[in-house]
PDB file of C-alpha atoms and ligand atoms in Angstrom:
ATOM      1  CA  UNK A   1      14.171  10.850  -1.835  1.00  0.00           C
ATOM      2  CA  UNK A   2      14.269  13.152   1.810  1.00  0.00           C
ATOM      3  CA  UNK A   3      14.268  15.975  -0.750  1.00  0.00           C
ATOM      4  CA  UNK A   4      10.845  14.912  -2.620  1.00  0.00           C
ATOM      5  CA  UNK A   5       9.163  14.001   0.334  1.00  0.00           C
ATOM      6  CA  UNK A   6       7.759  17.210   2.400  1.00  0.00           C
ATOM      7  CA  UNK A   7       6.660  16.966   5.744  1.00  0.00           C
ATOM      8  CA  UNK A   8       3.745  19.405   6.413  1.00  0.00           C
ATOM      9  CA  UNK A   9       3.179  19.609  10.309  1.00  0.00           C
ATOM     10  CA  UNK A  10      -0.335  19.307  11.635  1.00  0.00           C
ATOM     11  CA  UNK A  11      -2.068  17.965   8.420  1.00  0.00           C
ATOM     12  CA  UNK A  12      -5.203  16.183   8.724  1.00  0.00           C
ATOM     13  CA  UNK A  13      -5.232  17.243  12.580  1.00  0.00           C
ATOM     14  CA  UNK A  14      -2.939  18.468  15.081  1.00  0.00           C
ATOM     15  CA  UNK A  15      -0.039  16.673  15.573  1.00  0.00           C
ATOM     16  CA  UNK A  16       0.217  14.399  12.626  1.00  0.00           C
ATOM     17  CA  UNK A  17       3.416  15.187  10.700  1.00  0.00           C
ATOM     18  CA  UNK A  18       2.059  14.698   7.132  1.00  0.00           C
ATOM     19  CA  UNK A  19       4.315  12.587   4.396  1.00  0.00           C
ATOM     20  CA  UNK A  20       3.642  14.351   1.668  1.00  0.00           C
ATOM     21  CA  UNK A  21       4.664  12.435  -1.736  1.00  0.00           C
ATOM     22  CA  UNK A  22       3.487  14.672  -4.222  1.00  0.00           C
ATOM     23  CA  UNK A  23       7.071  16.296  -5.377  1.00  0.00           C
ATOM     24  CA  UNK A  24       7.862  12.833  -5.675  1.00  0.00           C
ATOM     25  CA  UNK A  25       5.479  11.853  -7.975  1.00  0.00           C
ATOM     26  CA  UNK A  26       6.104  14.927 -10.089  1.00  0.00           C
ATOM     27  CA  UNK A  27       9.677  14.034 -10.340  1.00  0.00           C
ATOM     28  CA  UNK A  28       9.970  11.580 -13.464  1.00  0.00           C
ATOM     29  CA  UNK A  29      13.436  10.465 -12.007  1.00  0.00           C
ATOM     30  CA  UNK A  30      12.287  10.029  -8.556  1.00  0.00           C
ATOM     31  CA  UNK A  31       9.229   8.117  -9.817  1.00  0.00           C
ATOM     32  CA  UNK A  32      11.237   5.802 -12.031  1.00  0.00           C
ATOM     33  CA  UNK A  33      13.291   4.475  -9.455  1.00  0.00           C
ATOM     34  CA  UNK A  34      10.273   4.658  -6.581  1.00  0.00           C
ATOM     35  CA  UNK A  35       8.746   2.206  -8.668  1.00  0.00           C
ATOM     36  CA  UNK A  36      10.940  -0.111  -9.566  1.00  0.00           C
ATOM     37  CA  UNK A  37      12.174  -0.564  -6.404  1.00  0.00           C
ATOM     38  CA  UNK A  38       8.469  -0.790  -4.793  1.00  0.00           C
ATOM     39  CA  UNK A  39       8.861  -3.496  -7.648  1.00  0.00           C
ATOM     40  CA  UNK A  40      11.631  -5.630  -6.251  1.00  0.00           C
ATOM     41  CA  UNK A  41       9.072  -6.901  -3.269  1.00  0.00           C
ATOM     42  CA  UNK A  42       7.496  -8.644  -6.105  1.00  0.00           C
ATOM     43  CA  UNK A  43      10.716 -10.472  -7.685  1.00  0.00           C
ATOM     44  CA  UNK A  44      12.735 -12.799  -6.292  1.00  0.00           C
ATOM     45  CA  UNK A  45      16.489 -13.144  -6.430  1.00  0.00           C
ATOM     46  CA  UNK A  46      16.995 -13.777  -9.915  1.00  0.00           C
ATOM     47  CA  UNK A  47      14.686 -10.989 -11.088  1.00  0.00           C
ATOM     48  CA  UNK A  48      11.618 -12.610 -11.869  1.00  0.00           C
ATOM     49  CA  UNK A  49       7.887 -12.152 -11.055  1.00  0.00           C
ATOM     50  CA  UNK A  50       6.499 -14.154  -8.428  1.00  0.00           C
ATOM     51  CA  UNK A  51       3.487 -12.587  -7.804  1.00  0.00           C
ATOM     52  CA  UNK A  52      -0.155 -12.585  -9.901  1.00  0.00           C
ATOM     53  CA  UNK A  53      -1.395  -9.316  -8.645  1.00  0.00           C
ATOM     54  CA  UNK A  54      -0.732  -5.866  -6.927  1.00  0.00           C
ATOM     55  CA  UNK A  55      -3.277  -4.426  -4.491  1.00  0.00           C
ATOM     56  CA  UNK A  56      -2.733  -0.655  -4.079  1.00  0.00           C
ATOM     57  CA  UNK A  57      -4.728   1.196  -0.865  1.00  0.00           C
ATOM     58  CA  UNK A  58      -6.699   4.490  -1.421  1.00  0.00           C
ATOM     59  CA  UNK A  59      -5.563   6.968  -2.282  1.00  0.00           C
ATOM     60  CA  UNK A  60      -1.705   7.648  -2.674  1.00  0.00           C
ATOM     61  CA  UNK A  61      -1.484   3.702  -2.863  1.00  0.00           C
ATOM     62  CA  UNK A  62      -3.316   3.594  -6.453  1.00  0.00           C
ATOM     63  CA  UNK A  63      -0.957   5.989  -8.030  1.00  0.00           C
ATOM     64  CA  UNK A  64       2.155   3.933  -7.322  1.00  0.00           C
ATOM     65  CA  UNK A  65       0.547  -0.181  -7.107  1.00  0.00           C
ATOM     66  CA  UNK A  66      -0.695   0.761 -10.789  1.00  0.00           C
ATOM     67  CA  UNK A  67       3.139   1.041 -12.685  1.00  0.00           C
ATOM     68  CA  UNK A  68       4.162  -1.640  -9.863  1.00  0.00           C
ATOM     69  CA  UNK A  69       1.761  -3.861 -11.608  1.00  0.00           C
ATOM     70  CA  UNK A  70       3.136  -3.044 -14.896  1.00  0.00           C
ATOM     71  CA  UNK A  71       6.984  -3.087 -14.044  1.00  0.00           C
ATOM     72  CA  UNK A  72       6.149  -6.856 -13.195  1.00  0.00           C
ATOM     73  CA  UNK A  73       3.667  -7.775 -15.649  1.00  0.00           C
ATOM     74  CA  UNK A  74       0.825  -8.161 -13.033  1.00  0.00           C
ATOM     75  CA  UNK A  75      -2.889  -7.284 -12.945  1.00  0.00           C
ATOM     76  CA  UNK A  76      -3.934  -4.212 -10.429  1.00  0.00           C
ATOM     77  CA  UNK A  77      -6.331  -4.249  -8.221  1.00  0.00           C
ATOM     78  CA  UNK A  78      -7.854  -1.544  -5.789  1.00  0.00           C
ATOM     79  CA  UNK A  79      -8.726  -1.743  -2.275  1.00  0.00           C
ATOM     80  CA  UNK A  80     -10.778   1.552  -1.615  1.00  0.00           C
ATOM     81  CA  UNK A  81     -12.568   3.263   1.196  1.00  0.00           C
ATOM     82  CA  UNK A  82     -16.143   2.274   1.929  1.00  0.00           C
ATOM     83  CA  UNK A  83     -18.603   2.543  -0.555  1.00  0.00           C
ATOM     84  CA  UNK A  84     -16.678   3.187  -3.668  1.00  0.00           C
ATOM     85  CA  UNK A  85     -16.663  -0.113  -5.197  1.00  0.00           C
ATOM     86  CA  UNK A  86     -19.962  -0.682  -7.507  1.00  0.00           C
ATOM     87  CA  UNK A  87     -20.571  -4.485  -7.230  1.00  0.00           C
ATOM     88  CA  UNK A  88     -19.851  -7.036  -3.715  1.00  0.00           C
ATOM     89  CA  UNK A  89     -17.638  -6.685  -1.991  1.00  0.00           C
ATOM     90  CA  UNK A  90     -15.851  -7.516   1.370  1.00  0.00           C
ATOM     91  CA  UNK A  91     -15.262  -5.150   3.910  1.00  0.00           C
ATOM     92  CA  UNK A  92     -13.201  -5.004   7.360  1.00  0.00           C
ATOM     93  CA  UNK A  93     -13.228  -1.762   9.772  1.00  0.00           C
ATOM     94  CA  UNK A  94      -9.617  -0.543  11.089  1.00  0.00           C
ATOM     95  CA  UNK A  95      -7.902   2.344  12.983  1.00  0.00           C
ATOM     96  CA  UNK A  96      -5.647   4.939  11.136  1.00  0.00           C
ATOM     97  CA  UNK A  97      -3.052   7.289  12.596  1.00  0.00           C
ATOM     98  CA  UNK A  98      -5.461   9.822  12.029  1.00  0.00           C
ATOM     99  CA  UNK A  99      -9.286   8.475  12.481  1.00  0.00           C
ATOM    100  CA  UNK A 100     -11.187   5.055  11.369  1.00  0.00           C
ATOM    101  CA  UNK A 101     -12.407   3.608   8.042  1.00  0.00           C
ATOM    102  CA  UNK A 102     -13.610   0.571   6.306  1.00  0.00           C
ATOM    103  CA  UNK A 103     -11.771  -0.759   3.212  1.00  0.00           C
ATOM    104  CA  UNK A 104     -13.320  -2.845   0.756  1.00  0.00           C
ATOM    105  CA  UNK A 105     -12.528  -5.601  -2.176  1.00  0.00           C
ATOM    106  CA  UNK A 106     -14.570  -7.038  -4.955  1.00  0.00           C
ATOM    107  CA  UNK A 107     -14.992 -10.161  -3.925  1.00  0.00           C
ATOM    108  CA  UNK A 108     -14.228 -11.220  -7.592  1.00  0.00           C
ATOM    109  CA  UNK A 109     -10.960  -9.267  -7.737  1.00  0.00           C
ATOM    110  CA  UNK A 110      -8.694 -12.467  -6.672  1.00  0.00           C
ATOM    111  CA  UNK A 111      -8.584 -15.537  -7.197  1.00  0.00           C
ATOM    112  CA  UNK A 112      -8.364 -18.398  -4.763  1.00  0.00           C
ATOM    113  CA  UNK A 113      -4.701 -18.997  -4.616  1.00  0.00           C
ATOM    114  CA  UNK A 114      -3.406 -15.879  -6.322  1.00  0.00           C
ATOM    115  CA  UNK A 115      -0.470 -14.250  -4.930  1.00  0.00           C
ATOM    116  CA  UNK A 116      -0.418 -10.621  -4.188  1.00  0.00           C
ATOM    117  CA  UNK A 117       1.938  -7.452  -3.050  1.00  0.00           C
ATOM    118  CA  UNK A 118       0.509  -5.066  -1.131  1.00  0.00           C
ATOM    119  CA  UNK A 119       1.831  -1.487  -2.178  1.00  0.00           C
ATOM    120  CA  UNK A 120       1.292   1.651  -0.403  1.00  0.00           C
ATOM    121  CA  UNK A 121       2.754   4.986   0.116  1.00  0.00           C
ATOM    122  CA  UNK A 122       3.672   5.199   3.846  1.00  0.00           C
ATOM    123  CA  UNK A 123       3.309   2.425   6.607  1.00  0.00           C
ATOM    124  CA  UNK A 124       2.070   4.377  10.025  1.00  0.00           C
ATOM    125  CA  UNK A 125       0.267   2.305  12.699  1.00  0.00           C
ATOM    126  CA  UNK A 126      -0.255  -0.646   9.984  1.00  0.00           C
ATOM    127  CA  UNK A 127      -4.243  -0.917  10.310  1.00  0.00           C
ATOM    128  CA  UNK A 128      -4.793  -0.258   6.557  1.00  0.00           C
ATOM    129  CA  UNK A 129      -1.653  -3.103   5.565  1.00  0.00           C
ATOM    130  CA  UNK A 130      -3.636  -5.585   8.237  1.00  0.00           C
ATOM    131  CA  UNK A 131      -7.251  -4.840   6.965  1.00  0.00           C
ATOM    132  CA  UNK A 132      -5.717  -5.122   3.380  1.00  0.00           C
ATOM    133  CA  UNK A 133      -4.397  -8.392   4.052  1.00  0.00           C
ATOM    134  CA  UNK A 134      -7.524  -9.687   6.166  1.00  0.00           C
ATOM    135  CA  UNK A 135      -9.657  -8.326   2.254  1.00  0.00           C
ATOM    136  CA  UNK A 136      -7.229 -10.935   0.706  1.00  0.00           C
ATOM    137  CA  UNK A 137      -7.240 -13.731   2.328  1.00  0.00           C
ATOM    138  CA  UNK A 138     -11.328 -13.440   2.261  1.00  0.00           C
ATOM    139  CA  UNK A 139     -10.954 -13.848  -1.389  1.00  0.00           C
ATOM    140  CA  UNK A 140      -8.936 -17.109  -1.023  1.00  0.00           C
ATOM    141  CA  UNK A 141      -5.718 -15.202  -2.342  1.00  0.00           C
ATOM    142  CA  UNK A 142      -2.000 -15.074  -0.532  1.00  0.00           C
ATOM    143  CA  UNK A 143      -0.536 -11.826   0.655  1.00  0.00           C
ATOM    144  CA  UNK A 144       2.888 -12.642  -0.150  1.00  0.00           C
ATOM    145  CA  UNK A 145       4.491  -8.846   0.823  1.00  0.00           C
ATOM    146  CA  UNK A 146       3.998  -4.902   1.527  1.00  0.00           C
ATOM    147  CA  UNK A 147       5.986  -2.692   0.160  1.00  0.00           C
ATOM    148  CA  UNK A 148       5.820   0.902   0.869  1.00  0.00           C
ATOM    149  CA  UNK A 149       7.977   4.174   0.412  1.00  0.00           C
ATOM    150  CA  UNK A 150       7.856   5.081   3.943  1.00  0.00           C
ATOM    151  CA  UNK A 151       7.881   3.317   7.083  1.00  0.00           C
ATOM    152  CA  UNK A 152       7.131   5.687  10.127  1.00  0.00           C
ATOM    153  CA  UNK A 153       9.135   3.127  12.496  1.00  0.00           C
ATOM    154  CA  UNK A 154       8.253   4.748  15.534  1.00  0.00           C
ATOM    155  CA  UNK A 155       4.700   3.705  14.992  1.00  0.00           C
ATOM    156  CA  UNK A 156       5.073  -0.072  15.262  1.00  0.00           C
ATOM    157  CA  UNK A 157       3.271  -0.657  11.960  1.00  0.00           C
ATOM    158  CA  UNK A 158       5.283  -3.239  11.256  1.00  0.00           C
ATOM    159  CA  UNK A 159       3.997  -5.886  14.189  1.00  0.00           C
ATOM    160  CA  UNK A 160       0.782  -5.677  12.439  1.00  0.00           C
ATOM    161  CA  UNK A 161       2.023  -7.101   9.219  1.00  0.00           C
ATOM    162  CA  UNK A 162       2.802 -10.139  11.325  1.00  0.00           C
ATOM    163  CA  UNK A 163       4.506 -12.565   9.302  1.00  0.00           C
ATOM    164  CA  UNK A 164       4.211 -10.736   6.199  1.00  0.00           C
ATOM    165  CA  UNK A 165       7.509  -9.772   4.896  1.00  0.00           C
ATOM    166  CA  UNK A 166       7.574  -6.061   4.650  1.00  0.00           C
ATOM    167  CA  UNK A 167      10.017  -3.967   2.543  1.00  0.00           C
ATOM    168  CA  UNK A 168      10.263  -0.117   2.794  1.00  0.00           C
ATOM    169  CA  UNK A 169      12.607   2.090   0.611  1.00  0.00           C
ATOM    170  CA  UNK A 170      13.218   4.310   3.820  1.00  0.00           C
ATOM    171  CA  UNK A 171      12.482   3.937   7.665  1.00  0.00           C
ATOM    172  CA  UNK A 172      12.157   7.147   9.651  1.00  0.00           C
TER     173      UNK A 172
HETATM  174  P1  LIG B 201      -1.748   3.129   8.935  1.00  0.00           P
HETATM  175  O1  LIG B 201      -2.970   2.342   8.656  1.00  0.00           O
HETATM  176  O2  LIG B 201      -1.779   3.827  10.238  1.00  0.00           O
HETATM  177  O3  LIG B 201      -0.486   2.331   8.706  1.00  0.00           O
HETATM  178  O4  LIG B 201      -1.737   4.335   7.891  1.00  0.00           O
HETATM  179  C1  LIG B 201      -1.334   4.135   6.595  1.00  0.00           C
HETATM  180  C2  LIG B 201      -2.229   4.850   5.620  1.00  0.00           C
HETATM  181  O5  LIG B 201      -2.546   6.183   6.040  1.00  0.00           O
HETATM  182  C3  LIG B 201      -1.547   4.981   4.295  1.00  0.00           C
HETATM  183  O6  LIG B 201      -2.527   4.746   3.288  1.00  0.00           O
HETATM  184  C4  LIG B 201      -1.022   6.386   4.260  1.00  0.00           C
HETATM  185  O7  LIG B 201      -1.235   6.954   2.994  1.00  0.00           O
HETATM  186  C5  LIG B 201      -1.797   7.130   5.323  1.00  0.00           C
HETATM  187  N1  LIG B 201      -0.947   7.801   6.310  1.00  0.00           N
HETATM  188  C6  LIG B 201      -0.862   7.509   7.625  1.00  0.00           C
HETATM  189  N2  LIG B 201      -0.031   8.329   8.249  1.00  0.00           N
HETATM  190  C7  LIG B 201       0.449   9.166   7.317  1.00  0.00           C
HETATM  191  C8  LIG B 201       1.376  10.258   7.345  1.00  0.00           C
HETATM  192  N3  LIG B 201       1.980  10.635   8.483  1.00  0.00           N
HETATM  193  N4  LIG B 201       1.656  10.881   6.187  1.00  0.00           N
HETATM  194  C9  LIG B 201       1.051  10.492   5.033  1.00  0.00           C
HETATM  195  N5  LIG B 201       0.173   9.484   4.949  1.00  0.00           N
HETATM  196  C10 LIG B 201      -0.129   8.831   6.079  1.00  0.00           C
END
């Protein structure tokens, strides 16, 4: 995976060492396995599904929640930056590595009990994993875990999960 991951120094802003996933993506290999082992978070020991729906974050977090969803025969749903959504939504402000946003849900998106993974493509400071699990629990759903490519351990992301298992295919 190191290989099909390219840091690019300095992108958005100075000083932020940029994950870029991209080579990954384009590698059907690399993909394939990225996937299924995002995938796992969702199964428990004996293989099977045990959750009813996978929220993926905008952007890079759409492009691998959507196969998640499909490896384990679960619904996707977006969580996307404010504004993008056409009908009502909720919405909850947060700090990123880089900047602030809102993210939004349709309120309609979950159900009241549902249980959901959370995918994404790197963990950093954690804001967008706590805002995304604040989104569900408005809807009456249950975050049951994250599960990301990346974990940038050095940020701490991970206290913000609190007790929300979190499971990352690499920790640098
Ligand atoms: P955070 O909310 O700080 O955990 O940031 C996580 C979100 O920002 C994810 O959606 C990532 O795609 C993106 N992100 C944050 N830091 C980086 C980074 N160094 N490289 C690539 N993406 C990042």
């Amino acid at each position: 995976m190191d290989r099909l991951v390219v840091d690019v120094p300095d992108f958005p802003e100075p000083g932020i060492v940029f994950k870029d996933v991209t080579p990954l993506l384009a590698d059907h290999d690399g993909l394939t396995a990225v996937v299924e082992a995002l995938a796992d978070a969702g199964r428990d020991a004996e293989g099977r599904t045990v959750v009813d729906k996978v929220v993926g974050m905008e952007a890079r977090g759409f492009i691998l929640a959507a196969p998640v969803a499909l490896a384990l025969g679960a619904g996707f749903v977006p969580v996307r930056k404010a504004g993008k959504l056409p009908r009502a939504t909720h919405a909850v402000s947060y700090s990123l590595e880089y900047g602030e946003a809102t993210l939004e849900l349709h309120r309609d998106a979950l159900s009241a009990g549902e249980r959901v993974l959370l995918v994404d493509d790197v963990l950093a400071t954690g804001g967008t994993v706590r805002a995304t699990r604040e989104l569900i629990e408005r809807c009456g759903a249950e975050p049951a875990a994250v599960s990301v490519l990346l974990e940038l351990g050095a940020l701490g992301g991970r206290e913000l999960a609190g007790d929300l298992p979190v499971h990352s295919l690499a920790v640098i």
